[in-house]
Amino acid sequence: MHEILINGTNKLGQDFASFIDKLPNMHGVVLDENTFDHYVANELFVHFDYILDAVGDPEALSILRQHKREDAMLIQKDTLMAFRPILNEKKLHMMHIELLLNHIQDGIIFINIDNNIQMMNKAAKEMIGWKNNPIGAHILDVIPNSKLPEVLHRQEIELHKKLTLQNNREIITTRMPLRNSSNQLVGAFAVFKDAKQLKEIAEENTDLKEIKSMLEAIIYSSDEAISVVDENGIGLMINPAYTKITGLTEKDVIGQPASVDISEGESVHMKVLKNRRPIRGAKLFVGPNKKEVVVNVAPIIVQGKLKGSVAVIHDMSVIHELTNELNRVKQIIRSLEATYTFEDIIGTSQEMKLSIEQAKIAANTHATVLLRGESGTGKELFAHAIHNASDRRHRKFIRVNCAAIAESVLESELFGYEDGAFTGAKRGGKKGLFEEANYGTIFLDEIGDLSLHMQAKILRVLQEKEITKVGGTTAIPLDIRIITATNVNLEKAITNKKFREDLYYRLNRLPIFIPPLRDRIDDMHQLVHYMIEKVNQQYGRNVQSISAVAMKKLKQYSWPGNVRELENVISRAIIFMDISEEEILYTHLPMLELETDKQQTQFQVEDHISLQAATEQFEREYIYNVYKNNDFHKTNTAKQLNISVRNLYYKLEKYGID
């Protein structure tokens, strides 16, 4: 059980208190002005794992820092305010789930592996006759004769079992253990009906036509796109949501073969009917507009006989929108804390051991660190690890991609600005990222892409340990750890008058070179298996291994995009594999060009490579060559390719180059 203290009874404090109250294994306490002094006098702050300050009073904040446990996390008002929109969205989502569960007439109970209740819907409470909040209570304290602990212990399903509750109410219940995507036991749940009510329902619904009408009504009212075929793969039923996604009507589908809606790919209905096994996550293009979708299909088996299959179709554009929103939230979280440690850095080769050892030494100093290496070698991973191993690990870690922010706004983003500093400036001014990261760590990624003007500004920060906001005159002292990174040849840039020599010497006091993947091929096996496990978790796949031939092909490739490109290749291979395949073969890998002395890209015609894949391969190689010729300078590369810097970022990420 995590203990959480919320300082403040204002709206912000109450919002977080009500949210925490609904979470399992969380216990929240709200302090007002009267009880604050009592907690200080009695040293009660040490009992809490997390302290949320919703007031923002500097004096109170100082007291909280002094009296909290060293390992307790203190979250300030500004951070709570930043997360408030996400909190409200999460609360709304939880309300929708709770509303849905409470509208289900079946009783539903879920317990964790400690036999504590994690969820109980309204119907369950009414049948049991429980008035209090059951969340967190032991199941036997609520239902003394519950069989859920036995199901959890035996890990066996129990179907349609009778049970008489303490109030003499008889129920029919189904109990089963619950596992996560990694097949780990996480708890057990029970679904039950009042036996008397179940008998009445059975008597009222003996007419099969009425049952069919009910099922059709459910399917037609569903927001999920659904299609049903018979045992021969002939269309039986679709709903309006299906028509909305595919553009196909009942006239187009019903009575037609299951493949009628497929514009690219193989009918998943027919695969399921053949194998009598469900398939999840199949990607297809459907309808006349070639809509990209993900399909889950399950067989319909009645009394041991195959009667057909049912498919639920998800619009990929909606999934992409949700993914983008998730990435936005991750970016917010990423700016507030460092995620990775040295344990997350994979590699046992001598080259990587040396880099890791140097980074661990750097973590124990306050010197400026310069991470050097090609794109995709893991420079940001090292920056996270150095911060998390330093004495600043409980402070902020802020990453700044110097090449991704326009020159016109970079200075105000880094240094902040005063009220009225320029047209469109935020009223009251704004803190810069240097000030936000004070007492913590700031990671200046791609510092080699900075203009000479901004280089001079950074040099002054390193020399004076202070900043001045845009439009301001007052110097703000800094106590900050600066980690920088670049893939640019700084020595060459100095010769070409593109990088300041004095800044170079300031940055290069503690350089750490991260080797490219081609120089640590011994780590390939470990990296590939780590990535297979990661992609399995992300996409719900069950890939177990990679063939020796495929591994040999990976080791022969030069990997200009390094580890990031390797992850891209493994991800794409698994995504486009058949759902039933468990081993990555040579044929699953895209066309990896072997190292050659020729400067022009050569393609080897392979019958398993589509035109689209070949086109993408050429584009990737061409972009990489231009990128390399421009010393990995993104602005110059985009200019030569005649595309925007944003578009270049998209393509670098797509092809695993950067």
XYZ file of C-alpha atoms in Angstrom:
658
model
C 0.000 0.000 0.000
C 1.426 3.381 -1.065
C 0.829 6.262 1.364
C 0.191 9.621 -0.320
C -0.016 13.022 1.388
C -1.816 15.901 -0.352
C -1.068 19.356 1.062
C -4.035 21.623 0.337
C -7.816 21.398 0.351
C -8.209 23.637 -2.683
C -9.765 22.417 -5.952
C -6.415 21.067 -7.210
C -5.848 19.079 -4.019
C -9.397 17.728 -3.984
C -9.136 16.659 -7.645
C -6.048 14.542 -6.958
C -7.513 13.234 -3.672
C -10.680 11.965 -5.363
C -8.615 10.343 -8.123
C -6.240 8.586 -5.690
C -9.189 7.355 -3.623
C -10.349 5.246 -6.571
C -6.961 3.586 -7.120
C -6.141 0.190 -5.562
C -3.172 -0.030 -3.170
C -3.226 3.749 -2.698
C -4.134 5.585 0.521
C -4.395 9.372 0.451
C -4.438 11.925 3.284
C -5.391 15.578 2.699
C -3.878 18.288 4.923
C -5.433 21.690 5.603
C -3.798 24.687 7.330
C -4.854 23.477 10.798
C -3.409 19.960 10.525
C -0.177 20.980 8.734
C 1.507 22.232 11.937
C 0.422 19.059 13.775
C 2.173 16.894 11.164
C 5.310 19.056 11.421
C 5.413 18.913 15.227
C 4.930 15.137 15.335
C 7.269 14.292 12.424
C 4.434 12.531 10.587
C 5.672 13.339 7.071
C 8.099 10.384 7.195
C 5.183 7.933 6.855
C 4.424 8.964 3.266
C 5.866 7.639 -0.012
C 4.603 10.551 -2.121
C 3.851 14.151 -1.134
C 1.738 16.287 -3.502
C 1.917 20.035 -2.789
C -1.259 21.645 -4.197
C -0.689 24.985 -2.409
C 2.576 26.258 -3.857
C 3.575 28.194 -0.731
C 7.432 28.481 -0.702
C 7.634 28.271 3.098
C 5.448 25.170 3.267
C 7.394 23.629 0.379
C 10.653 24.172 2.269
C 9.201 22.492 5.368
C 8.024 19.516 3.312
C 11.511 19.092 1.823
C 13.097 19.159 5.301
C 10.714 16.705 6.965
C 9.981 14.136 4.228
C 11.748 10.800 3.923
C 14.835 10.893 1.740
C 13.334 8.357 -0.694
C 9.895 9.996 -0.737
C 8.937 11.872 -3.912
C 7.804 15.497 -3.546
C 5.693 16.746 -6.467
C 5.220 20.516 -6.651
C 2.153 22.508 -7.621
C 3.481 23.444 -11.092
C 3.867 19.761 -11.966
C 0.395 18.931 -10.622
C -1.068 21.748 -12.723
C 0.697 20.391 -15.823
C -0.800 16.946 -15.249
C -4.269 18.219 -14.336
C -5.694 17.973 -17.906
C -4.385 14.403 -18.169
C -5.814 13.631 -14.712
C -9.225 14.959 -15.716
C -9.121 12.905 -18.905
C -8.153 9.804 -16.917
C -10.929 10.443 -14.355
C -13.451 10.778 -17.185
C -12.197 7.519 -18.711
C -12.490 5.752 -15.329
C -15.985 7.189 -14.855
C -17.007 5.764 -18.231
C -15.633 2.328 -17.293
C -17.313 2.465 -13.874
C -20.571 3.577 -15.493
C -20.363 0.719 -17.988
C -19.660 -1.901 -15.301
C -22.444 -0.578 -13.084
C -24.932 -0.895 -15.950
C -24.104 -4.581 -16.343
C -26.693 -6.662 -14.508
C -24.219 -9.469 -13.798
C -22.231 -9.230 -10.586
C -18.498 -8.823 -11.255
C -15.682 -9.126 -8.689
C -11.926 -9.006 -9.349
C -9.264 -9.849 -6.734
C -5.469 -9.522 -6.911
C -2.939 -12.229 -6.043
C -3.199 -11.239 -2.358
C -6.952 -12.001 -2.401
C -7.793 -8.304 -1.978
C -10.776 -6.919 -3.892
C -9.729 -4.600 -6.721
C -13.134 -4.100 -8.354
C -16.778 -4.837 -7.491
C -19.622 -3.469 -9.598
C -23.006 -2.199 -8.412
C -24.858 -5.434 -9.220
C -22.404 -7.469 -7.125
C -22.805 -5.147 -4.122
C -26.595 -5.371 -4.345
C -26.630 -9.171 -4.577
C -24.176 -9.556 -1.697
C -25.824 -6.820 0.357
C -22.546 -4.938 0.932
C -22.940 -1.269 1.865
C -19.333 -0.103 2.456
C -16.508 0.472 -0.028
C -15.084 -3.030 -0.666
C -11.933 -1.956 -2.549
C -8.829 -3.258 -0.765
C -10.765 -5.593 1.556
C -9.939 -9.320 1.714
C -12.471 -11.298 -0.327
C -13.270 -13.615 2.623
C -14.117 -10.602 4.787
C -16.815 -9.704 2.260
C -17.896 -13.181 1.084
C -16.742 -15.690 3.753
C -17.506 -18.754 1.602
C -16.031 -17.361 -1.639
C -14.164 -19.882 -3.782
C -12.062 -17.256 -5.575
C -8.971 -17.889 -3.357
C -9.140 -21.584 -4.327
C -9.411 -20.699 -8.025
C -6.421 -18.396 -7.606
C -4.445 -21.160 -5.881
C -5.356 -23.963 -8.324
C -5.349 -21.654 -11.364
C -8.338 -23.547 -12.807
C -11.570 -22.269 -14.347
C -14.895 -23.066 -12.666
C -18.028 -22.738 -14.812
C -21.644 -22.226 -13.703
C -21.195 -23.123 -10.027
C -23.909 -22.612 -7.411
C -23.117 -20.595 -4.285
C -25.352 -19.495 -1.415
C -24.437 -16.082 -0.009
C -24.686 -15.020 3.657
C -28.046 -13.390 2.937
C -29.300 -16.817 1.697
C -29.330 -15.580 -1.886
C -28.370 -18.273 -4.383
C -26.163 -17.302 -7.316
C -24.724 -19.043 -10.372
C -21.093 -18.033 -10.795
C -18.200 -18.546 -13.178
C -14.708 -18.079 -11.761
C -11.380 -17.991 -13.537
C -7.757 -16.933 -12.956
C -6.563 -13.809 -14.769
C -3.214 -13.477 -16.536
C -1.511 -10.517 -18.184
C 0.050 -10.395 -21.653
C 3.261 -11.960 -20.247
C 1.215 -14.932 -18.944
C 1.832 -13.884 -15.341
C -0.924 -14.585 -12.825
C -2.315 -11.227 -11.638
C -5.521 -12.285 -9.887
C -8.899 -13.922 -10.409
C -12.417 -12.780 -11.157
C -15.971 -14.004 -10.828
C -19.077 -13.212 -12.872
C -22.391 -14.231 -11.331
C -26.166 -13.964 -11.670
C -28.998 -14.356 -9.237
C -30.132 -17.989 -9.705
C -33.792 -17.023 -9.502
C -33.333 -14.273 -12.082
C -31.366 -16.617 -14.354
C -34.217 -19.122 -14.261
C -36.720 -16.414 -15.187
C -34.533 -15.255 -18.092
C -34.191 -18.817 -19.404
C -37.958 -19.270 -19.309
C -38.575 -15.952 -21.057
C -36.081 -16.554 -23.875
C -36.816 -20.033 -25.144
C -37.784 -18.670 -28.538
C -34.630 -18.835 -30.722
C -35.857 -16.089 -33.062
C -36.133 -13.717 -30.118
C -32.597 -14.592 -29.036
C -31.324 -13.948 -32.568
C -33.114 -10.596 -32.630
C -31.445 -9.636 -29.369
C -28.003 -10.584 -30.693
C -28.589 -8.625 -33.888
C -29.666 -5.601 -31.853
C -26.476 -5.813 -29.783
C -24.278 -6.057 -32.873
C -26.114 -3.263 -34.680
C -25.851 -0.915 -31.695
C -22.144 -1.588 -31.148
C -19.634 1.147 -31.936
C -17.171 -1.586 -32.941
C -17.192 -2.672 -36.579
C -18.362 -6.313 -36.684
C -18.749 -8.892 -39.445
C -20.029 -12.479 -39.119
C -19.620 -15.342 -41.614
C -20.904 -18.936 -41.569
C -18.814 -22.110 -41.530
C -18.292 -21.839 -45.301
C -17.031 -18.264 -45.136
C -20.213 -16.697 -46.539
C -21.215 -13.326 -45.095
C -24.121 -13.444 -42.614
C -24.149 -10.111 -40.852
C -22.445 -6.711 -40.642
C -23.307 -3.625 -38.610
C -23.395 0.126 -39.452
C -19.958 0.667 -37.878
C -18.553 -1.861 -40.376
C -20.087 0.066 -43.285
C -18.676 3.322 -41.918
C -15.106 1.978 -41.920
C -15.097 -0.160 -45.077
C -17.591 1.698 -47.259
C -19.335 -1.635 -47.988
C -23.083 -2.177 -47.426
C -25.071 -5.310 -46.525
C -25.821 -5.769 -50.238
C -22.064 -5.899 -50.942
C -21.213 -8.394 -48.183
C -24.130 -10.626 -47.095
C -24.248 -13.842 -49.123
C -20.792 -13.137 -50.575
C -17.427 -14.852 -49.821
C -15.500 -13.529 -46.807
C -12.769 -12.153 -49.083
C -15.137 -9.667 -50.757
C -14.094 -6.831 -48.422
C -10.324 -7.373 -48.766
C -8.495 -4.971 -51.079
C -4.992 -6.019 -49.950
C -4.148 -9.100 -47.872
C -5.683 -12.506 -47.134
C -9.079 -13.087 -45.519
C -8.596 -13.667 -41.794
C -12.083 -15.218 -41.579
C -10.950 -18.065 -43.851
C -7.759 -18.628 -41.816
C -9.777 -18.886 -38.604
C -12.320 -21.258 -40.165
C -9.481 -23.459 -41.385
C -7.501 -23.561 -38.110
C -10.419 -23.119 -35.642
C -8.171 -20.766 -33.662
C -8.602 -17.014 -33.031
C -6.298 -14.498 -34.706
C -5.562 -11.086 -33.212
C -3.884 -7.999 -34.619
C -3.974 -8.877 -38.328
C -3.364 -5.837 -40.564
C -5.418 -5.496 -43.753
C -6.637 -2.959 -46.305
C -10.399 -3.185 -46.790
C -13.084 -1.689 -49.006
C -12.864 0.346 -52.200
C -10.875 3.086 -50.436
C -8.289 0.593 -49.143
C -8.848 1.560 -45.525
C -6.043 0.339 -43.246
C -7.476 -1.707 -40.363
C -6.494 -4.134 -37.609
C -8.733 -7.210 -37.307
C -9.427 -9.628 -34.446
C -11.298 -12.773 -35.527
C -12.602 -15.661 -33.378
C -14.325 -18.920 -34.374
C -17.974 -19.499 -33.381
C -18.163 -23.001 -31.892
C -21.493 -24.339 -30.597
C -21.486 -27.677 -28.757
C -18.171 -28.583 -30.344
C -19.267 -27.742 -33.901
C -17.851 -24.889 -35.987
C -20.683 -22.540 -36.972
C -18.710 -19.621 -38.406
C -16.513 -16.765 -37.220
C -16.907 -13.196 -35.987
C -14.522 -10.306 -36.690
C -14.053 -7.023 -34.859
C -12.402 -4.380 -37.044
C -10.472 -1.360 -35.767
C -9.703 1.710 -37.858
C -5.915 2.220 -37.901
C -6.316 5.986 -38.266
C -8.052 6.058 -34.871
C -5.306 3.888 -33.393
C -2.692 6.276 -34.823
C -4.484 9.226 -33.203
C -4.502 7.461 -29.834
C -0.847 6.517 -30.280
C 0.066 10.127 -31.040
C -1.805 11.263 -27.927
C 0.022 8.648 -25.871
C 3.342 9.845 -27.287
C 2.381 13.414 -26.326
C 1.760 12.345 -22.732
C 4.980 10.333 -22.713
C 6.858 13.419 -23.918
C 5.459 15.424 -20.991
C 6.514 12.753 -18.519
C 9.854 12.377 -20.269
C 10.649 16.059 -19.698
C 10.089 15.686 -15.946
C 12.194 12.659 -15.182
C 14.938 10.461 -16.561
C 13.652 7.016 -17.491
C 16.662 4.780 -17.987
C 19.515 3.525 -15.813
C 22.784 1.751 -16.572
C 20.898 -1.554 -16.213
C 18.915 -0.606 -19.344
C 22.077 -0.289 -21.468
C 22.532 -3.587 -23.288
C 25.982 -4.726 -24.296
C 28.871 -6.778 -22.933
C 31.432 -6.093 -25.665
C 34.700 -4.488 -24.601
C 33.787 -1.295 -26.485
C 30.503 -0.886 -24.600
C 32.031 -1.847 -21.254
C 34.533 0.992 -21.658
C 31.809 3.527 -22.510
C 29.650 2.413 -19.580
C 32.611 2.573 -17.179
C 33.432 6.119 -18.333
C 29.783 7.132 -17.928
C 29.668 5.745 -14.375
C 32.747 7.806 -13.523
C 31.044 10.860 -15.034
C 27.942 10.272 -12.899
C 30.018 10.762 -9.747
C 31.346 14.158 -10.855
C 29.731 17.504 -11.635
C 31.762 18.067 -14.807
C 30.082 18.779 -18.146
C 29.817 15.591 -20.222
C 30.079 15.377 -24.014
C 28.526 12.211 -25.475
C 29.854 11.497 -28.953
C 28.732 8.902 -31.434
C 26.760 8.317 -34.595
C 22.991 8.685 -34.787
C 21.127 5.851 -33.117
C 23.966 4.638 -30.875
C 22.115 5.451 -27.641
C 23.489 8.808 -26.527
C 20.228 9.801 -24.840
C 20.137 6.465 -23.004
C 23.576 7.254 -21.556
C 22.420 10.755 -20.557
C 19.475 9.286 -18.624
C 21.714 6.721 -16.928
C 24.307 9.316 -15.873
C 21.581 11.480 -14.313
C 19.962 8.554 -12.487
C 23.308 7.446 -11.050
C 24.224 10.970 -9.877
C 23.347 12.822 -6.674
C 20.798 14.815 -8.724
C 18.644 11.782 -9.573
C 15.714 13.050 -7.464
C 15.718 16.363 -9.353
C 14.455 17.188 -12.833
C 15.977 15.813 -16.014
C 15.110 17.943 -19.047
C 16.032 16.980 -22.612
C 16.390 19.635 -25.303
C 16.844 18.697 -28.962
C 18.799 21.720 -30.165
C 18.229 20.865 -33.831
C 14.468 20.388 -33.516
C 13.673 23.864 -32.150
C 13.666 26.787 -34.569
C 16.518 29.278 -34.077
C 13.968 32.079 -33.639
C 12.478 30.525 -30.486
C 15.374 28.464 -29.103
C 16.856 31.305 -27.049
C 13.552 32.142 -25.333
C 12.898 28.430 -24.697
C 16.298 27.892 -23.093
C 16.661 31.143 -21.166
C 13.031 32.224 -20.674
C 11.764 35.768 -21.124
C 10.387 38.709 -19.185
C 6.910 40.193 -19.548
C 6.708 42.184 -22.792
C 10.099 40.987 -24.045
C 8.717 40.596 -27.573
C 5.453 40.601 -29.498
C 3.329 37.633 -28.462
C 5.239 37.060 -25.219
C 3.220 35.397 -22.473
C 1.953 37.833 -19.851
C 4.121 37.637 -16.760
C 7.025 36.129 -18.685
C 8.169 32.523 -18.694
C 10.814 30.344 -17.106
C 13.378 28.920 -19.483
C 14.454 25.281 -19.595
C 17.757 26.087 -17.867
C 15.854 27.556 -14.928
C 13.341 24.675 -14.951
C 16.232 22.206 -14.672
C 17.996 24.117 -11.875
C 19.472 21.747 -9.249
C 18.889 18.933 -11.727
C 20.246 17.977 -15.155
C 19.716 19.445 -18.616
C 20.592 17.327 -21.651
C 21.458 19.378 -24.742
C 21.131 16.874 -27.574
C 22.606 17.626 -31.020
C 24.582 20.599 -29.710
C 26.727 20.448 -32.835
C 23.767 21.833 -34.832
C 23.607 25.104 -32.867
C 24.314 28.394 -34.617
C 27.420 30.360 -33.622
C 25.149 32.904 -31.908
C 23.587 30.249 -29.653
C 26.986 28.637 -29.079
C 28.153 31.912 -27.539
C 25.111 31.932 -25.241
C 25.796 28.357 -24.079
C 29.472 29.187 -23.510
C 28.483 32.025 -21.167
C 26.272 29.661 -19.137
C 29.196 27.255 -18.741
C 31.573 30.043 -17.754
C 29.395 32.179 -15.473
C 26.984 29.553 -14.072
C 24.114 31.990 -14.585
C 21.540 33.083 -17.159
C 19.664 36.244 -18.042
C 16.152 36.025 -19.463
C 15.356 37.529 -22.858
C 14.353 41.138 -22.181
C 15.721 40.957 -18.631
C 18.699 42.479 -16.819
C 18.919 40.359 -13.668
C 21.302 37.400 -13.650
C 19.824 34.147 -12.314
C 22.414 31.835 -10.700
C 22.376 28.184 -11.741
C 23.345 24.976 -9.967
C 22.877 22.605 -12.860
C 24.474 19.553 -14.462
C 24.914 19.898 -18.231
C 25.183 16.832 -20.464
C 25.649 17.394 -24.201
C 25.622 15.084 -27.206
C 26.400 15.279 -30.902
C 27.033 13.112 -33.942
C 28.838 15.966 -35.696
C 32.611 15.902 -36.208
C 33.306 18.934 -33.997
C 36.991 19.104 -34.921
C 36.049 19.400 -38.601
C 33.329 21.912 -37.719
C 35.922 24.065 -35.912
C 38.153 24.005 -38.996
C 35.162 25.034 -41.143
C 34.334 27.914 -38.732
C 30.996 26.302 -37.828
C 31.777 25.541 -34.173
C 33.503 27.674 -31.548
C 36.853 26.337 -30.394
C 36.464 27.810 -26.874
C 33.084 26.075 -26.444
C 34.608 22.830 -27.700
C 37.248 22.870 -24.952
C 34.574 23.607 -22.338
C 32.466 20.665 -23.495
C 35.278 18.211 -24.153
C 36.530 17.953 -20.571
C 34.770 14.636 -20.065
C 34.112 13.116 -23.515
C 32.493 9.687 -23.806
C 32.515 7.926 -27.170
C 29.646 5.490 -27.770
C 30.663 2.912 -30.388
C 28.561 2.273 -33.493
C 26.801 -1.067 -33.770
C 29.156 -2.307 -36.495
C 32.045 -2.059 -33.977
C 30.251 -4.166 -31.353
C 28.703 -6.971 -33.382
C 29.284 -9.273 -30.376
C 26.308 -7.526 -28.728
C 23.984 -8.338 -31.651
C 22.524 -11.543 -30.194
C 21.699 -9.917 -26.847
C 20.224 -6.810 -28.507
C 18.027 -8.776 -30.917
C 16.505 -10.960 -28.196
C 15.844 -7.918 -26.019
C 14.060 -6.225 -28.938
C 12.020 -9.352 -29.736
C 10.746 -9.422 -26.154
C 9.981 -5.688 -26.273
C 8.027 -5.906 -29.561
C 6.150 -8.987 -28.303
C 4.890 -6.953 -25.352
C 4.013 -3.941 -27.499
C 2.040 -5.824 -30.160
C 0.866 -8.950 -28.328
C 3.015 -11.304 -30.410
C 4.743 -14.547 -29.386
C 7.980 -14.577 -31.400
C 10.491 -16.797 -29.587
C 13.694 -16.791 -31.645
C 15.617 -15.789 -34.762
C 17.153 -18.243 -37.202
C 20.917 -18.600 -37.551
C 20.739 -17.458 -41.191
C 18.783 -14.337 -40.271
C 21.214 -13.559 -37.439
C 24.139 -13.957 -39.828
C 22.501 -11.498 -42.220
C 22.091 -8.969 -39.423
C 25.749 -9.314 -38.445
C 26.908 -8.770 -42.041
C 25.026 -5.492 -42.435
C 26.885 -2.214 -41.766
C 24.063 -0.576 -39.696
C 24.437 3.109 -40.584
C 21.444 3.827 -38.311
C 22.970 1.741 -35.486
C 20.812 0.327 -32.649
C 17.833 2.505 -33.570
C 17.864 1.064 -37.095
C 18.194 -2.472 -35.704
C 15.129 -1.921 -33.508
C 13.235 -0.596 -36.531
C 14.188 -3.670 -38.595
C 13.195 -6.148 -35.848
C 9.902 -4.319 -35.205
C 8.956 -4.284 -38.888
C 9.886 -7.948 -39.274
C 7.645 -9.021 -36.373
C 4.746 -6.745 -37.346
C 4.613 -8.171 -40.886
C 5.078 -11.795 -39.774
C 2.079 -14.118 -39.756
C 0.454 -14.133 -36.326
C 1.202 -17.856 -35.886
C 4.940 -17.644 -36.698
C 7.372 -17.810 -33.777
C 10.788 -17.478 -35.445
C 12.269 -14.610 -37.458
C 13.605 -16.023 -40.720
C 15.837 -14.593 -43.423
C 12.753 -13.859 -45.550
C 11.189 -11.724 -42.806
C 13.998 -9.165 -42.907
C 13.871 -6.169 -45.239
C 16.512 -5.806 -47.924
C 19.646 -5.016 -45.870
C 22.451 -3.962 -48.156
C 25.834 -5.450 -47.309
C 28.883 -3.205 -46.932
C 30.488 -2.352 -50.238
C 33.161 -0.047 -51.518
C 30.808 1.319 -54.155
C 29.355 4.722 -53.345
C 26.136 4.191 -55.247
C 23.388 2.001 -53.826
C 23.017 -1.379 -55.501
C 19.874 -3.454 -55.220
C 19.663 -7.200 -55.450
C 16.385 -8.372 -56.903
C 14.588 -10.660 -54.463
C 11.205 -12.208 -55.185
C 9.901 -11.592 -51.664
C 10.468 -7.813 -51.763
C 7.505 -5.693 -52.872
C 7.786 -2.506 -54.937
C 6.867 -0.444 -51.896
C 9.615 -2.064 -49.788
C 12.200 -1.539 -52.541
C 11.172 2.114 -52.929
C 11.448 2.675 -49.191
C 14.871 0.993 -49.140
C 16.147 3.309 -51.876
C 14.733 6.376 -50.109
C 16.341 5.334 -46.818
C 19.760 4.804 -48.392
C 19.577 8.064 -50.343
C 18.573 10.101 -47.288
C 21.336 8.498 -45.229
C 23.996 9.306 -47.846
C 22.916 12.962 -48.048
C 22.751 13.118 -44.232
C 26.264 11.678 -43.961
C 27.673 14.026 -46.630
C 26.328 16.953 -44.595
C 28.143 15.715 -41.464
C 24.764 14.681 -40.006
C 23.595 18.306 -39.934
C 19.795 18.179 -40.216
C 19.130 21.708 -41.447
C 21.650 21.400 -44.295
C 20.367 17.907 -45.146
C 16.750 19.102 -45.340
C 17.810 22.019 -47.537
C 19.651 19.719 -49.987
C 16.697 17.290 -50.090
C 14.328 20.243 -50.589
C 12.068 19.150 -47.705
C 11.203 20.711 -44.349
C 13.223 19.879 -41.218
C 10.049 18.414 -39.680
C 9.573 16.124 -42.693
C 13.223 15.085 -42.426
C 12.715 14.159 -38.751
C 9.734 12.014 -39.738
C 11.725 10.137 -42.390
C 14.781 9.665 -40.127
C 12.551 8.128 -37.472
C 10.621 6.042 -40.015
C 13.794 4.474 -41.432
C 15.613 4.164 -38.120
C 18.365 6.573 -39.180
C 17.732 9.043 -36.391
